[in-house]
Amino acid sequence: MSGRKRYYLSFDMDNPRHRGAEALLARQASRQRTEYVVNSILTAHQTESLEKVVRQVVRDELRNAALQLQTKLPGETDDGVRLSDLPGSLIHALEEL
């Protein structure tokens, strides 16, 4: 039994993303295409995983900052940056990714 597994891959040439992907794959030497596809898949998966971790860390930090603001006594002052001082676009920036 062979240690290789074969897949048939087709591109919809009416789809601009497919055309772009096919052009990138076609630039690879025929013996390097498998490695190119493997690297692309693993990089996409790693990027997705990293994005999830970053989103969770930012959510946790924003939640902690909001809780800290809520737990301060009314007479307390803080010379640091407050969550309410940040523009809404910054607070929700990761949601747009």
CSV table of N, CA, C and O in Angstrom, one decimal:
chain,number,residue,atom,x,y,z
A,1,MET,N,0.8,-1.2,0.0
A,1,MET,CA,0.0,0.0,0.0
A,1,MET,C,0.9,1.2,0.0
A,1,MET,O,1.9,1.3,0.7
A,2,SER,N,0.5,2.2,-0.8
A,2,SER,CA,1.3,3.4,-0.9
A,2,SER,C,1.0,4.3,0.3
A,2,SER,O,0.0,4.4,0.8
A,3,GLY,N,2.1,5.1,0.6
A,3,GLY,CA,2.0,6.1,1.7
A,3,GLY,C,1.4,7.4,1.3
A,3,GLY,O,1.4,8.4,2.0
A,4,ARG,N,0.9,7.4,0.1
A,4,ARG,CA,0.4,8.7,-0.5
A,4,ARG,C,-1.1,8.6,-0.6
A,4,ARG,O,-1.7,7.6,-0.9
A,5,LYS,N,-1.8,9.8,-0.5
A,5,LYS,CA,-3.2,9.8,-0.7
A,5,LYS,C,-3.4,10.9,-1.8
A,5,LYS,O,-2.8,12.0,-1.7
A,6,ARG,N,-4.3,10.7,-2.8
A,6,ARG,CA,-4.5,11.6,-3.8
A,6,ARG,C,-5.9,12.3,-3.7
A,6,ARG,O,-6.8,11.6,-3.3
A,7,TYR,N,-5.9,13.6,-4.1
A,7,TYR,CA,-7.1,14.3,-4.1
A,7,TYR,C,-7.2,15.0,-5.5
A,7,TYR,O,-6.2,15.4,-6.0
A,8,TYR,N,-8.4,15.1,-5.9
A,8,TYR,CA,-8.7,15.8,-7.2
A,8,TYR,C,-9.1,17.2,-6.8
A,8,TYR,O,-10.0,17.4,-6.0
A,9,LEU,N,-8.5,18.2,-7.3
A,9,LEU,CA,-8.8,19.6,-7.0
A,9,LEU,C,-9.2,20.3,-8.3
A,9,LEU,O,-8.5,20.2,-9.3
A,10,SER,N,-10.3,21.0,-8.2
A,10,SER,CA,-10.8,21.8,-9.3
A,10,SER,C,-11.1,23.2,-8.9
A,10,SER,O,-11.4,23.5,-7.7
A,11,PHE,N,-11.0,24.1,-9.8
A,11,PHE,CA,-11.2,25.6,-9.6
A,11,PHE,C,-12.3,26.1,-10.4
A,11,PHE,O,-12.4,25.7,-11.6
A,12,ASP,N,-13.1,26.9,-9.9
A,12,ASP,CA,-14.2,27.6,-10.6
A,12,ASP,C,-13.6,28.8,-11.2
A,12,ASP,O,-13.4,29.8,-10.5
A,13,MET,N,-13.3,28.8,-12.4
A,13,MET,CA,-12.6,30.0,-13.1
A,13,MET,C,-13.6,31.2,-13.2
A,13,MET,O,-13.1,32.3,-13.6
A,14,ASP,N,-14.8,31.1,-12.9
A,14,ASP,CA,-15.7,32.2,-12.9
A,14,ASP,C,-15.6,33.0,-11.5
A,14,ASP,O,-16.1,34.1,-11.4
A,15,ASN,N,-15.0,32.3,-10.5
A,15,ASN,CA,-14.8,32.9,-9.2
A,15,ASN,C,-13.4,33.6,-9.1
A,15,ASN,O,-12.4,32.9,-9.3
A,16,PRO,N,-13.4,34.9,-8.8
A,16,PRO,CA,-12.1,35.5,-8.8
A,16,PRO,C,-11.1,34.9,-7.7
A,16,PRO,O,-9.9,34.9,-8.0
A,17,ARG,N,-11.6,34.5,-6.6
A,17,ARG,CA,-10.8,33.9,-5.6
A,17,ARG,C,-10.2,32.6,-6.1
A,17,ARG,O,-9.0,32.3,-5.9
A,18,HIS,N,-11.0,31.8,-6.8
A,18,HIS,CA,-10.5,30.5,-7.4
A,18,HIS,C,-9.4,30.8,-8.4
A,18,HIS,O,-8.4,30.1,-8.5
A,19,ARG,N,-9.7,31.8,-9.3
A,19,ARG,CA,-8.7,32.2,-10.3
A,19,ARG,C,-7.4,32.6,-9.7
A,19,ARG,O,-6.3,32.2,-10.1
A,20,GLY,N,-7.5,33.4,-8.6
A,20,GLY,CA,-6.2,33.8,-7.9
A,20,GLY,C,-5.5,32.7,-7.3
A,20,GLY,O,-4.3,32.6,-7.4
A,21,ALA,N,-6.2,31.8,-6.7
A,21,ALA,CA,-5.6,30.6,-6.1
A,21,ALA,C,-5.0,29.7,-7.1
A,21,ALA,O,-3.9,29.2,-6.9
A,22,GLU,N,-5.7,29.5,-8.2
A,22,GLU,CA,-5.1,28.7,-9.3
A,22,GLU,C,-3.9,29.3,-9.9
A,22,GLU,O,-2.9,28.6,-10.2
A,23,ALA,N,-3.9,30.6,-10.0
A,23,ALA,CA,-2.7,31.3,-10.6
A,23,ALA,C,-1.5,31.1,-9.6
A,23,ALA,O,-0.4,30.8,-10.1
A,24,LEU,N,-1.7,31.2,-8.3
A,24,LEU,CA,-0.6,31.0,-7.4
A,24,LEU,C,-0.1,29.5,-7.4
A,24,LEU,O,1.1,29.3,-7.4
A,25,LEU,N,-1.0,28.6,-7.5
A,25,LEU,CA,-0.6,27.2,-7.6
A,25,LEU,C,0.1,26.9,-8.9
A,25,LEU,O,1.1,26.2,-8.9
A,26,ALA,N,-0.3,27.5,-10.0
A,26,ALA,CA,0.3,27.2,-11.3
A,26,ALA,C,1.7,27.8,-11.3
A,26,ALA,O,2.6,27.3,-12.1
A,27,ARG,N,2.0,28.8,-10.5
A,27,ARG,CA,3.4,29.3,-10.4
A,27,ARG,C,4.4,28.4,-9.8
A,27,ARG,O,5.6,28.5,-10.0
A,28,GLN,N,3.9,27.4,-9.0
A,28,GLN,CA,4.8,26.5,-8.4
A,28,GLN,C,5.3,25.4,-9.3
A,28,GLN,O,4.6,25.0,-10.2
A,29,ALA,N,6.5,25.0,-9.1
A,29,ALA,CA,7.0,23.9,-9.9
A,29,ALA,C,6.1,22.6,-9.6
A,29,ALA,O,5.6,22.5,-8.5
A,30,SER,N,5.9,21.8,-10.6
A,30,SER,CA,5.0,20.7,-10.5
A,30,SER,C,5.3,19.8,-9.3
A,30,SER,O,4.4,19.3,-8.6
A,31,ARG,N,6.6,19.6,-9.0
A,31,ARG,CA,7.0,18.8,-7.9
A,31,ARG,C,6.9,19.5,-6.5
A,31,ARG,O,7.0,18.8,-5.5
A,32,GLN,N,6.6,20.8,-6.5
A,32,GLN,CA,6.5,21.5,-5.3
A,32,GLN,C,5.0,21.9,-4.9
A,32,GLN,O,4.8,22.5,-3.9
A,33,ARG,N,4.1,21.5,-5.8
A,33,ARG,CA,2.7,22.0,-5.6
A,33,ARG,C,2.1,21.3,-4.3
A,33,ARG,O,1.4,22.0,-3.6
A,34,THR,N,2.4,20.1,-4.1
A,34,THR,CA,1.8,19.4,-2.9
A,34,THR,C,2.3,20.1,-1.6
A,34,THR,O,1.5,20.4,-0.7
A,35,GLU,N,3.6,20.4,-1.6
A,35,GLU,CA,4.2,21.1,-0.4
A,35,GLU,C,3.6,22.5,-0.3
A,35,GLU,O,3.3,23.0,0.9
A,36,TYR,N,3.3,23.2,-1.4
A,36,TYR,CA,2.7,24.5,-1.4
A,36,TYR,C,1.3,24.4,-0.8
A,36,TYR,O,0.9,25.2,0.1
A,37,VAL,N,0.5,23.4,-1.2
A,37,VAL,CA,-0.9,23.3,-0.7
A,37,VAL,C,-0.8,22.9,0.8
A,37,VAL,O,-1.6,23.5,1.6
A,38,VAL,N,0.1,22.0,1.2
A,38,VAL,CA,0.2,21.6,2.6
A,38,VAL,C,0.5,22.9,3.4
A,38,VAL,O,-0.1,23.1,4.5
A,39,ASN,N,1.5,23.6,3.0
A,39,ASN,CA,1.9,24.8,3.8
A,39,ASN,C,0.8,25.8,3.8
A,39,ASN,O,0.6,26.5,4.9
A,40,SER,N,0.1,26.0,2.8
A,40,SER,CA,-1.1,27.0,2.7
A,40,SER,C,-2.2,26.6,3.7
A,40,SER,O,-2.7,27.4,4.4
A,41,ILE,N,-2.5,25.3,3.7
A,41,ILE,CA,-3.6,24.8,4.6
A,41,ILE,C,-3.1,24.9,6.1
A,41,ILE,O,-3.9,25.4,6.9
A,42,LEU,N,-1.9,24.5,6.4
A,42,LEU,CA,-1.5,24.6,7.8
A,42,LEU,C,-1.3,26.0,8.2
A,42,LEU,O,-1.6,26.3,9.4
A,43,THR,N,-0.9,26.9,7.4
A,43,THR,CA,-0.7,28.3,7.7
A,43,THR,C,-2.1,29.0,8.0
A,43,THR,O,-2.3,29.7,8.9
A,44,ALA,N,-3.1,28.6,7.1
A,44,ALA,CA,-4.4,29.2,7.3
A,44,ALA,C,-5.0,28.7,8.6
A,44,ALA,O,-5.6,29.5,9.4
A,45,HIS,N,-4.8,27.4,9.0
A,45,HIS,CA,-5.3,26.9,10.2
A,45,HIS,C,-4.6,27.5,11.4
A,45,HIS,O,-5.2,27.9,12.4
A,46,GLN,N,-3.3,27.7,11.3
A,46,GLN,CA,-2.5,28.3,12.4
A,46,GLN,C,-3.0,29.8,12.6
A,46,GLN,O,-3.2,30.3,13.7
A,47,THR,N,-3.2,30.5,11.5
A,47,THR,CA,-3.7,31.9,11.6
A,47,THR,C,-5.0,32.0,12.2
A,47,THR,O,-5.3,32.8,13.1
A,48,GLU,N,-5.9,31.1,11.8
A,48,GLU,CA,-7.3,31.0,12.4
A,48,GLU,C,-7.2,30.8,13.9
A,48,GLU,O,-7.9,31.4,14.7
A,49,SER,N,-6.4,29.8,14.3
A,49,SER,CA,-6.2,29.5,15.7
A,49,SER,C,-5.7,30.7,16.5
A,49,SER,O,-6.1,31.0,17.6
A,50,LEU,N,-4.7,31.3,16.0
A,50,LEU,CA,-4.0,32.5,16.6
A,50,LEU,C,-5.0,33.6,16.7
A,50,LEU,O,-5.1,34.3,17.8
A,51,GLU,N,-5.8,33.8,15.7
A,51,GLU,CA,-6.8,34.9,15.7
A,51,GLU,C,-7.8,34.6,16.9
A,51,GLU,O,-8.2,35.6,17.6
A,52,LYS,N,-8.3,33.4,17.0
A,52,LYS,CA,-9.2,33.1,18.1
A,52,LYS,C,-8.6,33.4,19.5
A,52,LYS,O,-9.3,33.9,20.4
A,53,VAL,N,-7.3,33.0,19.7
A,53,VAL,CA,-6.6,33.3,20.9
A,53,VAL,C,-6.6,34.8,21.2
A,53,VAL,O,-6.9,35.3,22.3
A,54,VAL,N,-6.2,35.6,20.2
A,54,VAL,CA,-6.0,37.0,20.3
A,54,VAL,C,-7.4,37.6,20.7
A,54,VAL,O,-7.5,38.5,21.5
A,55,ARG,N,-8.4,37.2,20.0
A,55,ARG,CA,-9.8,37.7,20.2
A,55,ARG,C,-10.2,37.5,21.7
A,55,ARG,O,-10.7,38.3,22.4
A,56,GLN,N,-9.9,36.2,22.2
A,56,GLN,CA,-10.3,35.9,23.5
A,56,GLN,C,-9.5,36.7,24.5
A,56,GLN,O,-10.1,37.2,25.5
A,57,VAL,N,-8.2,36.9,24.3
A,57,VAL,CA,-7.4,37.7,25.2
A,57,VAL,C,-7.9,39.2,25.3
A,57,VAL,O,-8.0,39.8,26.3
A,58,VAL,N,-8.2,39.7,24.1
A,58,VAL,CA,-8.7,41.1,24.1
A,58,VAL,C,-10.0,41.2,24.8
A,58,VAL,O,-10.3,42.1,25.5
A,59,ARG,N,-10.9,40.2,24.5
A,59,ARG,CA,-12.2,40.3,25.2
A,59,ARG,C,-12.0,40.2,26.7
A,59,ARG,O,-12.7,41.0,27.5
A,60,ASP,N,-11.2,39.3,27.2
A,60,ASP,CA,-10.9,39.2,28.6
A,60,ASP,C,-10.4,40.5,29.2
A,60,ASP,O,-10.8,40.9,30.3
A,61,GLU,N,-9.4,41.1,28.5
A,61,GLU,CA,-8.8,42.3,29.0
A,61,GLU,C,-9.8,43.5,29.0
A,61,GLU,O,-9.9,44.3,30.0
A,62,LEU,N,-10.7,43.6,28.0
A,62,LEU,CA,-11.7,44.6,28.0
A,62,LEU,C,-12.7,44.4,29.1
A,62,LEU,O,-13.2,45.3,29.8
A,63,ARG,N,-13.1,43.1,29.3
A,63,ARG,CA,-14.0,42.8,30.4
A,63,ARG,C,-13.4,43.1,31.7
A,63,ARG,O,-14.1,43.7,32.6
A,64,ASN,N,-12.1,42.8,32.0
A,64,ASN,CA,-11.5,43.1,33.2
A,64,ASN,C,-11.4,44.6,33.4
A,64,ASN,O,-11.6,45.1,34.5
A,65,ALA,N,-11.1,45.4,32.3
A,65,ALA,CA,-11.0,46.8,32.4
A,65,ALA,C,-12.4,47.4,32.8
A,65,ALA,O,-12.5,48.3,33.6
A,66,ALA,N,-13.4,46.9,32.2
A,66,ALA,CA,-14.8,47.4,32.4
A,66,ALA,C,-15.1,47.1,33.9
A,66,ALA,O,-15.7,47.9,34.6
A,67,LEU,N,-14.8,45.9,34.4
A,67,LEU,CA,-15.1,45.5,35.8
A,67,LEU,C,-14.3,46.4,36.7
A,67,LEU,O,-14.9,46.9,37.8
A,68,GLN,N,-13.1,46.8,36.4
A,68,GLN,CA,-12.3,47.6,37.3
A,68,GLN,C,-12.9,49.0,37.3
A,68,GLN,O,-12.9,49.6,38.4
A,69,LEU,N,-13.4,49.5,36.2
A,69,LEU,CA,-14.0,50.8,36.2
A,69,LEU,C,-15.3,50.8,37.0
A,69,LEU,O,-15.6,51.8,37.7
A,70,GLN,N,-16.0,49.7,37.0
A,70,GLN,CA,-17.3,49.6,37.7
A,70,GLN,C,-17.1,49.5,39.2
A,70,GLN,O,-17.9,49.9,40.0
A,71,THR,N,-16.0,48.9,39.6
A,71,THR,CA,-15.7,48.6,41.1
A,71,THR,C,-15.1,49.8,41.8
A,71,THR,O,-14.9,49.8,43.0
A,72,LYS,N,-14.6,50.8,41.1
A,72,LYS,CA,-14.0,52.0,41.7
A,72,LYS,C,-15.1,52.8,42.4
A,72,LYS,O,-16.2,52.9,42.0
A,73,LEU,N,-14.7,53.3,43.6
A,73,LEU,CA,-15.6,54.1,44.3
A,73,LEU,C,-15.8,55.4,43.6
A,73,LEU,O,-14.9,55.9,42.9
A,74,PRO,N,-17.0,56.1,43.8
A,74,PRO,CA,-17.3,57.3,43.0
A,74,PRO,C,-16.3,58.4,43.3
A,74,PRO,O,-16.0,59.2,42.4
A,75,GLY,N,-15.7,58.5,44.4
A,75,GLY,CA,-14.7,59.6,44.7
A,75,GLY,C,-13.3,59.3,44.2
A,75,GLY,O,-12.4,60.2,44.2
A,76,GLU,N,-13.0,58.1,43.8
A,76,GLU,CA,-11.7,57.7,43.4
A,76,GLU,C,-11.4,58.3,42.0
A,76,GLU,O,-12.2,58.4,41.1
A,77,THR,N,-10.1,58.7,41.8
A,77,THR,CA,-9.7,59.1,40.5
A,77,THR,C,-8.6,58.3,40.0
A,77,THR,O,-7.8,57.7,40.8
A,78,ASP,N,-8.4,58.2,38.7
A,78,ASP,CA,-7.4,57.4,38.1
A,78,ASP,C,-6.8,58.2,37.0
A,78,ASP,O,-7.5,58.7,36.1
A,79,ASP,N,-5.5,58.5,37.0
A,79,ASP,CA,-4.9,59.3,36.0
A,79,ASP,C,-4.6,58.5,34.7
A,79,ASP,O,-4.2,59.1,33.7
A,80,GLY,N,-4.9,57.2,34.7
A,80,GLY,CA,-4.6,56.4,33.6
A,80,GLY,C,-5.7,56.5,32.5
A,80,GLY,O,-6.7,57.2,32.7
A,81,VAL,N,-5.6,55.7,31.5
A,81,VAL,CA,-6.6,55.7,30.4
A,81,VAL,C,-7.8,54.9,30.9
A,81,VAL,O,-7.6,53.9,31.5
A,82,ARG,N,-8.9,55.4,30.6
A,82,ARG,CA,-10.1,54.7,30.9
A,82,ARG,C,-10.7,54.1,29.7
A,82,ARG,O,-10.6,54.6,28.6
A,83,LEU,N,-11.4,53.0,29.9
A,83,LEU,CA,-12.1,52.3,28.8
A,83,LEU,C,-13.0,53.2,28.0
A,83,LEU,O,-13.1,53.2,26.8
A,84,SER,N,-13.7,54.1,28.8
A,84,SER,CA,-14.6,55.0,28.2
A,84,SER,C,-13.9,56.1,27.3
A,84,SER,O,-14.5,56.7,26.5
A,85,ASP,N,-12.6,56.2,27.6
A,85,ASP,CA,-11.8,57.2,26.8
A,85,ASP,C,-11.4,56.7,25.4
A,85,ASP,O,-11.1,57.4,24.5
A,86,LEU,N,-11.5,55.3,25.2
A,86,LEU,CA,-11.1,54.7,24.0
A,86,LEU,C,-12.3,54.9,23.0
A,86,LEU,O,-13.4,54.7,23.3
A,87,PRO,N,-11.9,55.1,21.7
A,87,PRO,CA,-12.9,55.2,20.7
A,87,PRO,C,-13.6,53.9,20.5
A,87,PRO,O,-13.0,52.9,20.6
A,88,GLY,N,-14.9,53.9,20.2
A,88,GLY,CA,-15.7,52.7,20.0
A,88,GLY,C,-15.1,51.9,18.9
A,88,GLY,O,-15.1,50.7,18.9
A,89,SER,N,-14.5,52.5,17.9
A,89,SER,CA,-13.9,51.8,16.8
A,89,SER,C,-12.7,50.9,17.2
A,89,SER,O,-12.5,49.8,16.7
A,90,LEU,N,-12.0,51.4,18.2
A,90,LEU,CA,-10.9,50.6,18.8
A,90,LEU,C,-11.4,49.4,19.6
A,90,LEU,O,-10.9,48.3,19.4
A,91,ILE,N,-12.4,49.6,20.4
A,91,ILE,CA,-12.9,48.6,21.2
A,91,ILE,C,-13.5,47.5,20.4
A,91,ILE,O,-13.4,46.3,20.7
A,92,HIS,N,-14.2,47.8,19.3
A,92,HIS,CA,-14.8,46.8,18.4
A,92,HIS,C,-14.0,46.5,17.2
A,92,HIS,O,-14.5,45.8,16.3
A,93,ALA,N,-12.7,46.8,17.2
A,93,ALA,CA,-11.9,46.6,16.0
A,93,ALA,C,-11.8,45.2,15.6
A,93,ALA,O,-11.9,44.8,14.4
A,94,LEU,N,-11.6,44.3,16.5
A,94,LEU,CA,-11.4,42.9,16.2
A,94,LEU,C,-12.7,42.2,15.7
A,94,LEU,O,-12.6,41.2,15.0
A,95,GLU,N,-13.8,42.8,16.0
A,95,GLU,CA,-15.1,42.2,15.5
A,95,GLU,C,-15.2,42.3,14.0
A,95,GLU,O,-15.9,41.6,13.4
A,96,GLU,N,-14.4,43.3,13.4
A,96,GLU,CA,-14.5,43.5,12.0
A,96,GLU,C,-13.6,42.6,11.2
A,96,GLU,O,-13.7,42.6,10.0
A,97,LEU,N,-12.7,41.9,11.9
A,97,LEU,CA,-11.8,41.0,11.2
A,97,LEU,C,-12.5,39.8,10.6
A,97,LEU,O,-13.4,39.3,11.1
